[in-house]
mmCIF file of C-alpha atoms and ligand atoms in Angstrom:
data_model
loop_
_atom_site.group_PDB
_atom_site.id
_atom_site.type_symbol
_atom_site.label_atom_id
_atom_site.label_comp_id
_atom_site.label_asym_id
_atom_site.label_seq_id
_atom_site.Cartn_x
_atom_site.Cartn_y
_atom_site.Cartn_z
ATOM 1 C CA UNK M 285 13.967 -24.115 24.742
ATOM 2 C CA UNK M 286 10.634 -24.314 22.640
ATOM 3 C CA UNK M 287 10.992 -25.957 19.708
ATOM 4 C CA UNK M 288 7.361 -26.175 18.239
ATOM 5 C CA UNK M 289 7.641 -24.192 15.137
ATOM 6 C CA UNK M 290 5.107 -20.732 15.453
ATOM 7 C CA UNK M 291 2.330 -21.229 14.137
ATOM 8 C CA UNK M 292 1.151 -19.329 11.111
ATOM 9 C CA UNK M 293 -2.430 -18.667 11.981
ATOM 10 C CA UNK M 294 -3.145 -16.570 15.712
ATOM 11 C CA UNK M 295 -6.808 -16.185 16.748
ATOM 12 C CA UNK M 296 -7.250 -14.091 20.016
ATOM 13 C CA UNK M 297 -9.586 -12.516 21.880
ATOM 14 C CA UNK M 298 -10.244 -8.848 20.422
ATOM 15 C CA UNK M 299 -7.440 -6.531 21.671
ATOM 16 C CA UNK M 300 -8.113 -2.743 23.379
ATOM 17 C CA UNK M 301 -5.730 -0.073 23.172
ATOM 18 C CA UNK M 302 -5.069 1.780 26.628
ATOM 19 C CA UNK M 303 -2.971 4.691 24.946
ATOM 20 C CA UNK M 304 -4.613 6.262 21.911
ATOM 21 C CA UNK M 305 -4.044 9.557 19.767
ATOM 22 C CA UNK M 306 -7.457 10.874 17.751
ATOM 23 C CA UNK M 307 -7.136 14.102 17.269
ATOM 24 C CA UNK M 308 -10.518 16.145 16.297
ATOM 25 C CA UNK M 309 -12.591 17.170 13.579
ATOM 26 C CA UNK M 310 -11.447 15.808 10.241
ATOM 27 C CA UNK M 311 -8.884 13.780 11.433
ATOM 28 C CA UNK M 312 -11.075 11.028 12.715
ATOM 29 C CA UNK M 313 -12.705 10.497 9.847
ATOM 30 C CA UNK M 314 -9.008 8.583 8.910
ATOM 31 C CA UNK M 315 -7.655 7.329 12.292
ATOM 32 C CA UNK M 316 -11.204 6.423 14.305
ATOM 33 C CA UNK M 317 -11.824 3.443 11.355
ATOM 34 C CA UNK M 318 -8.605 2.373 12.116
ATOM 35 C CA UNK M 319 -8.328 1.560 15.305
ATOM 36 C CA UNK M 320 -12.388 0.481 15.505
ATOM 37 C CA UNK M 321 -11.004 -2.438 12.732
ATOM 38 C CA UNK M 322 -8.700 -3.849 15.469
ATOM 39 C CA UNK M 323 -9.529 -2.770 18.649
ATOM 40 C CA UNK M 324 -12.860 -3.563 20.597
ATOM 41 C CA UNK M 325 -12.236 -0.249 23.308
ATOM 42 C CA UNK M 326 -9.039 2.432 23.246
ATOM 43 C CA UNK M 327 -8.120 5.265 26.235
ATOM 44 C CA UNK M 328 -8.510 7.962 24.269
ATOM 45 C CA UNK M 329 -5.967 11.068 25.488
ATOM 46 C CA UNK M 330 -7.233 14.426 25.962
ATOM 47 C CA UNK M 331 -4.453 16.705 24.942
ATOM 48 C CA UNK M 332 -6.301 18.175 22.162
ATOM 49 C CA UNK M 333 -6.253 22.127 21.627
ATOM 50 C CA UNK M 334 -7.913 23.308 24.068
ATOM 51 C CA UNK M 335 -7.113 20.282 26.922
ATOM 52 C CA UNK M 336 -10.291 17.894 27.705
ATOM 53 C CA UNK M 337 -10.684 19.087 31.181
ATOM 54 C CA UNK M 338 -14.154 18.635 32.019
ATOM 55 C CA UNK M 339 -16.914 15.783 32.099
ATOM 56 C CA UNK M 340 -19.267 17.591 29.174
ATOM 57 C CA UNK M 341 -15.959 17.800 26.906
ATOM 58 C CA UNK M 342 -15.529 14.337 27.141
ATOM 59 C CA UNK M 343 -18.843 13.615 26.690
ATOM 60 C CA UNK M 344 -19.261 15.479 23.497
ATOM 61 C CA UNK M 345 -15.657 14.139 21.887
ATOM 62 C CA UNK M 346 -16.986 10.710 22.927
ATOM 63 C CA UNK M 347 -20.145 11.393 20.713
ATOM 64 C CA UNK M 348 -17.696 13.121 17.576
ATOM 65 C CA UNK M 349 -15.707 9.673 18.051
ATOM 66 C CA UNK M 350 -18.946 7.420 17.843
ATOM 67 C CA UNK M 351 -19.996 9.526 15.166
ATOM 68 C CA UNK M 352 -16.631 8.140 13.267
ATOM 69 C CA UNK M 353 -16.687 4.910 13.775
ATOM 70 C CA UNK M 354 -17.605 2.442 10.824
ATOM 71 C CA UNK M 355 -21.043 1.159 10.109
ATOM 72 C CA UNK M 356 -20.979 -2.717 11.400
ATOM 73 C CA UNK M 357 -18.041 -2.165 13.867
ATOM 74 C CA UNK M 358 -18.507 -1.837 17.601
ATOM 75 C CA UNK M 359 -16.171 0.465 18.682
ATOM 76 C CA UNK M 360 -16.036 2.088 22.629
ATOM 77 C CA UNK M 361 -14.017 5.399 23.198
ATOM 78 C CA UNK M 362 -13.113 5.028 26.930
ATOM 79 C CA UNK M 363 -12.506 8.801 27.736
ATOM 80 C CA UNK M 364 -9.911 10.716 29.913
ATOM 81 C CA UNK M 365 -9.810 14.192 31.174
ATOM 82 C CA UNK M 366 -6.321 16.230 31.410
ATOM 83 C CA UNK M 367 -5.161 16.992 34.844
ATOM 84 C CA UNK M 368 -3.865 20.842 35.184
ATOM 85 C CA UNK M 369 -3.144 22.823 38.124
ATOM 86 C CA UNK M 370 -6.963 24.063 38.163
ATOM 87 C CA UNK M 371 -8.795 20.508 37.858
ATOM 88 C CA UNK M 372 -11.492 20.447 40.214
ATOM 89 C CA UNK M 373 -12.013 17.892 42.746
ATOM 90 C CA UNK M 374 -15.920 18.325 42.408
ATOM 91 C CA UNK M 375 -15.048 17.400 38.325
ATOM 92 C CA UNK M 376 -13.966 14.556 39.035
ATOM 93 C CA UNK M 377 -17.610 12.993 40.735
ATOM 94 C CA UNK M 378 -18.947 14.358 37.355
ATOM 95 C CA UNK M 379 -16.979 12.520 35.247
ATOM 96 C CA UNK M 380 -16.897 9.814 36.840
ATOM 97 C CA UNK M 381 -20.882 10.350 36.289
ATOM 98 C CA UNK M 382 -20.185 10.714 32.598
ATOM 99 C CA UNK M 383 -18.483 7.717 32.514
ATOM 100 C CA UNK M 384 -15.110 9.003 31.950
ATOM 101 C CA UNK M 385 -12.684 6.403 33.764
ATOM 102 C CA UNK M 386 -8.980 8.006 33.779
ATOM 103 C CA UNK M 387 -7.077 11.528 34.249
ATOM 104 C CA UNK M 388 -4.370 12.135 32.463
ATOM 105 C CA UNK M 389 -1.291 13.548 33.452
ATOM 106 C CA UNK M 390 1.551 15.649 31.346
ATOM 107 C CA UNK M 391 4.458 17.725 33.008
ATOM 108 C CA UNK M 392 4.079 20.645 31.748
ATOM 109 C CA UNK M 393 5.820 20.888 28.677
ATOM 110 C CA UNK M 394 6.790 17.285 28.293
ATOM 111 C CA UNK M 395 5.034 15.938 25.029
ATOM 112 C CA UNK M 396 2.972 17.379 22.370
ATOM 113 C CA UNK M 397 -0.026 19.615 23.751
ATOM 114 C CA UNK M 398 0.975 19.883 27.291
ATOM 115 C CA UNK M 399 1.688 23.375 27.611
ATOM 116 C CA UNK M 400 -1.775 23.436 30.025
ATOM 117 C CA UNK M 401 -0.231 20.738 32.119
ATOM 118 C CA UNK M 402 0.354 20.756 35.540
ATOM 119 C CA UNK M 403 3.727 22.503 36.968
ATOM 120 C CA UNK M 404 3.587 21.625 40.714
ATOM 121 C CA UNK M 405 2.287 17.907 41.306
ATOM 122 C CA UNK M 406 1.097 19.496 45.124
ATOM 123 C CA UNK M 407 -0.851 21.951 43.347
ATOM 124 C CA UNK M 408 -3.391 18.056 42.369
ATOM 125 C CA UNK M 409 -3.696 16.772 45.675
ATOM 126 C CA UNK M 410 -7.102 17.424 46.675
ATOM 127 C CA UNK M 411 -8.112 16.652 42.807
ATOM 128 C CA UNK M 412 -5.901 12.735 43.135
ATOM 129 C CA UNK M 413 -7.636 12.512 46.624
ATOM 130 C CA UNK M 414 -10.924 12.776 44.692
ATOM 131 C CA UNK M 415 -9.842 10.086 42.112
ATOM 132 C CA UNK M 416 -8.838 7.542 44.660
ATOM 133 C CA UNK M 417 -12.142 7.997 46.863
ATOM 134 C CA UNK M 418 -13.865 7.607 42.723
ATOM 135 C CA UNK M 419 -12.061 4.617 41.549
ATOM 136 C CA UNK M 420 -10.466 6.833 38.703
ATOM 137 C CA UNK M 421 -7.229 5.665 37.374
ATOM 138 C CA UNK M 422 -4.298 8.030 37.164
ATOM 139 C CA UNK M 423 -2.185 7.914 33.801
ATOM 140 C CA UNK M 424 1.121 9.413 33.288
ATOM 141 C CA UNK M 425 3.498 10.704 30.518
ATOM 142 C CA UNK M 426 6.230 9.737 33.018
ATOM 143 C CA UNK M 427 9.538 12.151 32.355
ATOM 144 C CA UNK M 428 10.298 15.421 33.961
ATOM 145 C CA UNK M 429 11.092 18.140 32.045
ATOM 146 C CA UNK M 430 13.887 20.191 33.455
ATOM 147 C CA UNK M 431 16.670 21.674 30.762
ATOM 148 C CA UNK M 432 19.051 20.547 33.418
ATOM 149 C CA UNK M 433 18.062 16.442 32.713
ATOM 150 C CA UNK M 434 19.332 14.954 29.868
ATOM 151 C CA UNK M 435 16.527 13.850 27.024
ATOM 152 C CA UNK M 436 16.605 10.180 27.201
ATOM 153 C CA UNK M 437 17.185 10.144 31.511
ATOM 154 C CA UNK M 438 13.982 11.858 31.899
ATOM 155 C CA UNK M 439 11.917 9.130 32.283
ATOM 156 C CA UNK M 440 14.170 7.414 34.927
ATOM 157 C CA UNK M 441 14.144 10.679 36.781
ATOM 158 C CA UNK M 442 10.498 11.069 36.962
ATOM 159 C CA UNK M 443 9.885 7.942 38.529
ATOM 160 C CA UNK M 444 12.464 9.067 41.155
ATOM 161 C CA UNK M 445 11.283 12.442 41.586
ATOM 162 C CA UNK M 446 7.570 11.990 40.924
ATOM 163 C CA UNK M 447 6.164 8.846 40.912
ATOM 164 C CA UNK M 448 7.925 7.358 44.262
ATOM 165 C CA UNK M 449 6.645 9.682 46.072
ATOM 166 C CA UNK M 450 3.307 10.153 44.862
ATOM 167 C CA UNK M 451 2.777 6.339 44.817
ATOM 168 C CA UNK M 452 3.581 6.676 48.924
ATOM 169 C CA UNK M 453 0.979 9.552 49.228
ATOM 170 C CA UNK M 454 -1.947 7.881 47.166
ATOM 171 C CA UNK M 455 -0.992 4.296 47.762
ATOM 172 C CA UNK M 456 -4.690 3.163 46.864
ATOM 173 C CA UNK M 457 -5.073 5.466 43.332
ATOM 174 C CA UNK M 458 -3.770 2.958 40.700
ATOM 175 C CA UNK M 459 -1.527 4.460 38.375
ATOM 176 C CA UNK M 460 -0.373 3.512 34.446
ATOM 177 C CA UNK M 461 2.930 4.726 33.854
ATOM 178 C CA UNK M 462 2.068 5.577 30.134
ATOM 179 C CA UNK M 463 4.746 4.216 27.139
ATOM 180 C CA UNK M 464 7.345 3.182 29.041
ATOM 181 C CA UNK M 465 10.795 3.033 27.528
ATOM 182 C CA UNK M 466 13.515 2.144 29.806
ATOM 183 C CA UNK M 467 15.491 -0.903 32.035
ATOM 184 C CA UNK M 468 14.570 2.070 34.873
ATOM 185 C CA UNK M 469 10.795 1.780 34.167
ATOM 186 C CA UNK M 470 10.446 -2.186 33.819
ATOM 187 C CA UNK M 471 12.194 -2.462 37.266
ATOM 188 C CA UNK M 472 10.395 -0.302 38.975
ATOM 189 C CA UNK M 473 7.339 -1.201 37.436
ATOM 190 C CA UNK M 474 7.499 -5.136 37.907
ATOM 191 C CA UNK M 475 8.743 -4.260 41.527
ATOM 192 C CA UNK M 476 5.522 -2.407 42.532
ATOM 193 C CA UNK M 477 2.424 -3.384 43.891
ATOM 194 C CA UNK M 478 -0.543 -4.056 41.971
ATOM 195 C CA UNK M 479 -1.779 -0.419 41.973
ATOM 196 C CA UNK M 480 0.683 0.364 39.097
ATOM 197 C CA UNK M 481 0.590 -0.643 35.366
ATOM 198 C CA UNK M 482 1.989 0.146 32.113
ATOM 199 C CA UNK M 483 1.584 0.393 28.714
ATOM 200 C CA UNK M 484 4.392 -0.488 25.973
ATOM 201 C CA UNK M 485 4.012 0.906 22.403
ATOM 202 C CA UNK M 486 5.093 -0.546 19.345
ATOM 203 C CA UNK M 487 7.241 1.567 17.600
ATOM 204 C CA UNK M 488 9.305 0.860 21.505
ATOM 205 C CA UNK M 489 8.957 -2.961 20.879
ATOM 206 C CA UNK M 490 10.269 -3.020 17.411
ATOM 207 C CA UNK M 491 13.064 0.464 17.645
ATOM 208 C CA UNK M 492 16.318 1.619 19.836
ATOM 209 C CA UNK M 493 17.108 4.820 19.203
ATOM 210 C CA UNK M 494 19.139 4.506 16.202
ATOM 211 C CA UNK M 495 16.097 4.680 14.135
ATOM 212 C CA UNK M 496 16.106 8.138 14.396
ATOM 213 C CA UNK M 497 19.420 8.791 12.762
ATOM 214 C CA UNK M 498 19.982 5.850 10.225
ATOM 215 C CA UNK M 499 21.179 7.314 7.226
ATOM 216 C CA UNK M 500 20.164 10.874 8.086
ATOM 217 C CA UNK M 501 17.892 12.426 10.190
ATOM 218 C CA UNK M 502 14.081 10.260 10.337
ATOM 219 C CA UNK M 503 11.053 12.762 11.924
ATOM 220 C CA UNK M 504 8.816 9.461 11.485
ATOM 221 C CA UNK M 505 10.521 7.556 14.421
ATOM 222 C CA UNK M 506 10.511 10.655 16.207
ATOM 223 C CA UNK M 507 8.411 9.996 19.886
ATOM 224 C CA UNK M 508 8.387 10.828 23.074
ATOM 225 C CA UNK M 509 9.157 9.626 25.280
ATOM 226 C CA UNK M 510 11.749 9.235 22.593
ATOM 227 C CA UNK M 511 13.576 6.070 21.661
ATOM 228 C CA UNK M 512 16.127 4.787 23.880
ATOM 229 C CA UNK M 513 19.268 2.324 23.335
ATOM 230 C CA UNK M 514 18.998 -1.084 22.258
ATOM 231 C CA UNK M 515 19.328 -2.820 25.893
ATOM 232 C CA UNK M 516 16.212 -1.102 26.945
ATOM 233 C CA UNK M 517 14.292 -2.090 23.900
ATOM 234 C CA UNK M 518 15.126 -5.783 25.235
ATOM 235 C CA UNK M 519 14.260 -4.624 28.454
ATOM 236 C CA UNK M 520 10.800 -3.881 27.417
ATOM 237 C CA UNK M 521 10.331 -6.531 25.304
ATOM 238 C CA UNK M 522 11.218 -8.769 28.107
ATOM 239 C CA UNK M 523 8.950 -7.331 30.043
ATOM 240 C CA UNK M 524 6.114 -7.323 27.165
ATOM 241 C CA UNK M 525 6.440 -11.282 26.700
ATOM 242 C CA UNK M 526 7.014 -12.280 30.440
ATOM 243 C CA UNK M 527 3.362 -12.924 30.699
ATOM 244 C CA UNK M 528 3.381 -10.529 33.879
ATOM 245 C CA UNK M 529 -0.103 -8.500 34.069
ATOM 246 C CA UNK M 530 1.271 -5.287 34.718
ATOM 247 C CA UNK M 531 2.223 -4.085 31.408
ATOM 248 C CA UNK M 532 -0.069 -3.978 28.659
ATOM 249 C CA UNK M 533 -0.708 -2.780 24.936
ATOM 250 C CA UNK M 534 -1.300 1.385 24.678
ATOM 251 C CA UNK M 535 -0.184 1.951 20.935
ATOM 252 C CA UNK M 536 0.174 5.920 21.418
ATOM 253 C CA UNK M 537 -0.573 5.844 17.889
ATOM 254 C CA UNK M 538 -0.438 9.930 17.773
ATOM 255 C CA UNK M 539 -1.380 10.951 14.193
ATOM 256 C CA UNK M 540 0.569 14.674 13.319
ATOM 257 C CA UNK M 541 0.825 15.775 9.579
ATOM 258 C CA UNK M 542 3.648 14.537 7.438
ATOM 259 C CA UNK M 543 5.010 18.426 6.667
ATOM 260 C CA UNK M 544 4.889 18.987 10.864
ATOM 261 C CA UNK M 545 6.832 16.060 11.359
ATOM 262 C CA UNK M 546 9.258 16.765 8.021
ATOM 263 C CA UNK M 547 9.814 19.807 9.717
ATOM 264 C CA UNK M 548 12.664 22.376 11.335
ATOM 265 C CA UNK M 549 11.416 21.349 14.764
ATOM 266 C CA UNK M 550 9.156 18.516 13.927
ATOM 267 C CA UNK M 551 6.479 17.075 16.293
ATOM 268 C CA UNK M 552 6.659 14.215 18.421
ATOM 269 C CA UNK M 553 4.269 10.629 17.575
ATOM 270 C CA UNK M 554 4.571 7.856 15.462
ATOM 271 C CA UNK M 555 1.272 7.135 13.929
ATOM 272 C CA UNK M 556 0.694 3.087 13.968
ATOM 273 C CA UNK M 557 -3.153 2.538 14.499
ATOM 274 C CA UNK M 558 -3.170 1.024 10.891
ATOM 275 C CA UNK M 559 -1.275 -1.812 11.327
ATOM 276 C CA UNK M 560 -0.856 -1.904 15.282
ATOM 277 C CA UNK M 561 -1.621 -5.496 16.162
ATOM 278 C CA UNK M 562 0.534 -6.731 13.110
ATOM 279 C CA UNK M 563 3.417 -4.791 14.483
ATOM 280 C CA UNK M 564 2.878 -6.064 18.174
ATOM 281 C CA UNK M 565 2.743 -9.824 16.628
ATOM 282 C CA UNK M 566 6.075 -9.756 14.661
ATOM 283 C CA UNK M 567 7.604 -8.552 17.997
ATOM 284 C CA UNK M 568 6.168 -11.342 20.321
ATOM 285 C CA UNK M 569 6.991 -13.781 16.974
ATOM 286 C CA UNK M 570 10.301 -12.318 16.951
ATOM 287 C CA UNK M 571 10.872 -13.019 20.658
ATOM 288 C CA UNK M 572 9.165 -16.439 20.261
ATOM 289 C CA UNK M 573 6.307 -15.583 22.680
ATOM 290 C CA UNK M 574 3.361 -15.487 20.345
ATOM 291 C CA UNK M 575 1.606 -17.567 22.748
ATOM 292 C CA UNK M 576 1.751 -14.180 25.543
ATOM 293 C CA UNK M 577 0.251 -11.702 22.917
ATOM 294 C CA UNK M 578 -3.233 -12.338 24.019
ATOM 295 C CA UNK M 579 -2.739 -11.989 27.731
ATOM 296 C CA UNK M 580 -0.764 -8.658 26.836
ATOM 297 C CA UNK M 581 -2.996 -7.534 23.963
ATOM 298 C CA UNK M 582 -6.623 -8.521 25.540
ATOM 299 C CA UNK M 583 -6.678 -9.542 29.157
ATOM 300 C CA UNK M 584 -3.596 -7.481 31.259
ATOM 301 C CA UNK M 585 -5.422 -3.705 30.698
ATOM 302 C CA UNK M 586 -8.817 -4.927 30.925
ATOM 303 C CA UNK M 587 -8.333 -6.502 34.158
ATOM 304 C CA UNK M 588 -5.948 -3.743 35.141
ATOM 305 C CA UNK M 589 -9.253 -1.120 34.436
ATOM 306 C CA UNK M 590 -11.504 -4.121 35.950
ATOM 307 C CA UNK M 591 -13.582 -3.705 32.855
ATOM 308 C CA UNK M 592 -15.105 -7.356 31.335
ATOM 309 C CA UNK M 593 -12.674 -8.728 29.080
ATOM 310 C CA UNK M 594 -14.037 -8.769 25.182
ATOM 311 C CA UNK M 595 -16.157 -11.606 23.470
ATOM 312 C CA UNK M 596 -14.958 -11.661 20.247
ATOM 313 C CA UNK M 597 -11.737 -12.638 18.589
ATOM 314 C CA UNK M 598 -9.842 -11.473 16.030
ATOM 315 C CA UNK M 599 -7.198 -13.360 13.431
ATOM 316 C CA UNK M 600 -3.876 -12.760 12.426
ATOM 317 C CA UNK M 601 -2.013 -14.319 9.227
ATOM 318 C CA UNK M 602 1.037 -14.818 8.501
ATOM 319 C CA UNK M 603 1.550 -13.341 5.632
ATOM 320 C CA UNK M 604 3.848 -10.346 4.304
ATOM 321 C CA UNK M 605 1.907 -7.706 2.794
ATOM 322 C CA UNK M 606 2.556 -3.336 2.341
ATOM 323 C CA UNK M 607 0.036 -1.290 3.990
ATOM 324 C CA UNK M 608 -0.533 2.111 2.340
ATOM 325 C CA UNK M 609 2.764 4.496 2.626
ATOM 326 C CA UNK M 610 0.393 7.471 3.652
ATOM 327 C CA UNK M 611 -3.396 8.617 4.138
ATOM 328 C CA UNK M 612 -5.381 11.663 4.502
ATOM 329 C CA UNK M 613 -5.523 13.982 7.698
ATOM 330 C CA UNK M 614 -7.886 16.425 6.787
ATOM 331 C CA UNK M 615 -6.286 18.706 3.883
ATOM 332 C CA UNK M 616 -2.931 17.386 5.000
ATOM 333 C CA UNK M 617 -1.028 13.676 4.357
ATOM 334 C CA UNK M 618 -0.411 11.400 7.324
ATOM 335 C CA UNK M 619 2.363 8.900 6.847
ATOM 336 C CA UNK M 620 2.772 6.122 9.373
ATOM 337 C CA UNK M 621 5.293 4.323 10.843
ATOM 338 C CA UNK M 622 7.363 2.056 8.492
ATOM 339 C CA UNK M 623 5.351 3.561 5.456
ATOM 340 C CA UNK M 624 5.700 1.370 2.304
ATOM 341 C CA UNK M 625 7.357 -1.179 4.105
ATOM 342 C CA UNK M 626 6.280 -5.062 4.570
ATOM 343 C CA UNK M 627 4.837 -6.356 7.383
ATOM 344 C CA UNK M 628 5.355 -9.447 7.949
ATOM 345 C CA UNK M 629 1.687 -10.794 9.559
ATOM 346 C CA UNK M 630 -1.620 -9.424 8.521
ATOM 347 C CA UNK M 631 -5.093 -8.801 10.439
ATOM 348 C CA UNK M 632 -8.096 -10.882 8.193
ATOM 349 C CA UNK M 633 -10.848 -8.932 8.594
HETATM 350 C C1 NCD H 54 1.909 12.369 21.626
HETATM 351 C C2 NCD H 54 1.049 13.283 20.743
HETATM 352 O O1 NCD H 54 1.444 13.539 19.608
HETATM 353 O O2 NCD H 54 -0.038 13.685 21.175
HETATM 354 N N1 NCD H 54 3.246 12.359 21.098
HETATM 355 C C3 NCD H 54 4.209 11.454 21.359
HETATM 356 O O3 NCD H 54 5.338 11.649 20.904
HETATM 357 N N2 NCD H 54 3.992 10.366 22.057
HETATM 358 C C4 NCD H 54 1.851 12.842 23.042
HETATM 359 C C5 NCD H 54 2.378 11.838 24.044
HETATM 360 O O4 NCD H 54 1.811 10.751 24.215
HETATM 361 O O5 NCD H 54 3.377 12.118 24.713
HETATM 362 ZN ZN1 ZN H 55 3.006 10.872 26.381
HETATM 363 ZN ZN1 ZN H 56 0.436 9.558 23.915
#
């Protein structure tokens, strides 16, 4: 066992977020500074209304994201396009032109904004043939979306329906199984070859699924993929601090407004991008593995992405303070996760 007490100072090399929520229009005016105060580069996911589906879209919501971003902060928007049954193949030499390094892909229906996504995965062949011959990575809100499957097997299922076998037809595309959230997804994930990755919010580090119903019924810790039971929140943890390079930080910070989520049928995202790195450092604290948040937090997705790894560093405190218990989305209120409550290490800027 480790006995030298954590220390109460962490310097590390600037993080990147490889699963990132902005939104459009007024909204990044709030959540663009946010992330550009922590984070030196984020995947930023298409699934605005309509989809990002081609290589001048991207372009011009990279531009509206620069356009956001804080004097005296470098900030890079790596950008994505959404895969649906009528993506292109020629699209994707474009935007891989454009600079655009990842395609994302939602089940139809799965998450928030996926109605456009794809229904038959054979209906993307020719367009995942093009990405492996580009060197673009695949991304994946991993669950299936049957009425038949219960809610919280649906990840589990998709890697057996889904990602098995398309890992065995495009054995060379490398592939980020997005937010993972079950034992199911760590073992399959740390049993694969190095063509597969994935990212590990948060709000999954820190929550089981209780969250949702502690003392009546909380929209805020309402995600999807949505929280499971406590052994696979150690599962992921686990898997977070084991120093392995597969899995990596993607906050899915996915801002919605507060009277969506407060809602008959709410929406689905916790917003975190305010505080994410202080959240991600009281879990590897917490699990005694603060020494495993830079490789997790800096190095794992960069390498993954074989983009340089950043210069700069960035330092945390320990130190409890209360970030604001909401901020403005627009006309409407955003209130993120744990609003008004004290976190226990803090980002000096
Ligand atoms: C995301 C959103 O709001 O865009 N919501 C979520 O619950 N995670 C979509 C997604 O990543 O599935
Ligand atoms: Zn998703
Ligand atoms: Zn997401």
């Amino acid at each position: 066992m480790n006995t030298t007490p954590a220390p109460d100072t962490l310097t590390i090399t600037r993080p990147d977020d490889w699963h990132l929520h902005v939104r459009d229009g007024a909204a990044l005016q709030t959540v663009v500074p946010h992330t550009a105060a922590q984070f030196a580069r984020a995947i930023i996911m298409p699934n605005l209304r309509p989809p990002v589906t081609t290589a001048a879209q991207a372009s011009a919501y990279r531009e509206r994201i620069r356009a956001a971003v804080p004097a005296g902060l470098s900030f890079e928007p790596l950008m994505t396009l959404y895969l649906t049954d009528l993506l292109a193949p020629q699209e994707i030499e474009r935007a891989r032109d454009a600079g655009v390094v990842a395609v994302k892909l939602y089940p139809a229906g799965a998450t928030t904004n996926s109605d456009a996504g794809v229904t038959d995965l054979r209906k993307t062949y020719k367009t995942l043939e093009a990405m492996q011959r580009a060197g673009l990575l695949l991304l994946m809100h991993g669950e299936v979306t049957s009425a038949d499957i219960d809610l919280f097997d649906r990840e589990a299922v998709f890697i057996e329906r889904h990602l098995i076998p398309l890992r065995r037809d495009f054995p060379e595309l490398k592939m980020v199984l997005e937010h993972i959230t079950t034992r199911e997804a760590v073992q399959y994930v740390g049993s694969a070859d190095a063509y597969l990755g994935a990212t590990i919010t948060a709000h999954h580090l820190l929550y089981n699924r209780n969250a949702i119903f502690s003392g009546g019924i909380r929209p805020h810790y309402y995600c999807l993929p949505v929280l499971k039971r406590e052994a696979h929140r150690q599962a992921l943890v686990n898997a977070a601090t084991s120093g392995s390079s597969k899995y990596f930080l993607g906050t899915d910070s996915a801002p919605h407004p507060a009277h969506l989520k407060e809602h008959a049928s709410g929406c689905a995202g916790c917003y975190t991008a305010h505080a994410a790195i202080e959240m991600y450092a009281e879990v590897f604290d917490h699990a005694g593995a603060l020494d495993k948040l830079q490789g997790f937090a800096s190095f794992h997705g960069a390498d993954f992405y074989r983009l340089p790894r950043n210069r700069d560093t960035i330092t945390l405190r320990r130190e409890s303070w209360t970030p604001p218990s909401s901020f403005a989305l627009g006309e409407a209120e955003l209130k993120p996760l744990r609003a008004g409550e004290v976190l226990p290490w803090r980002l000096l800027s």
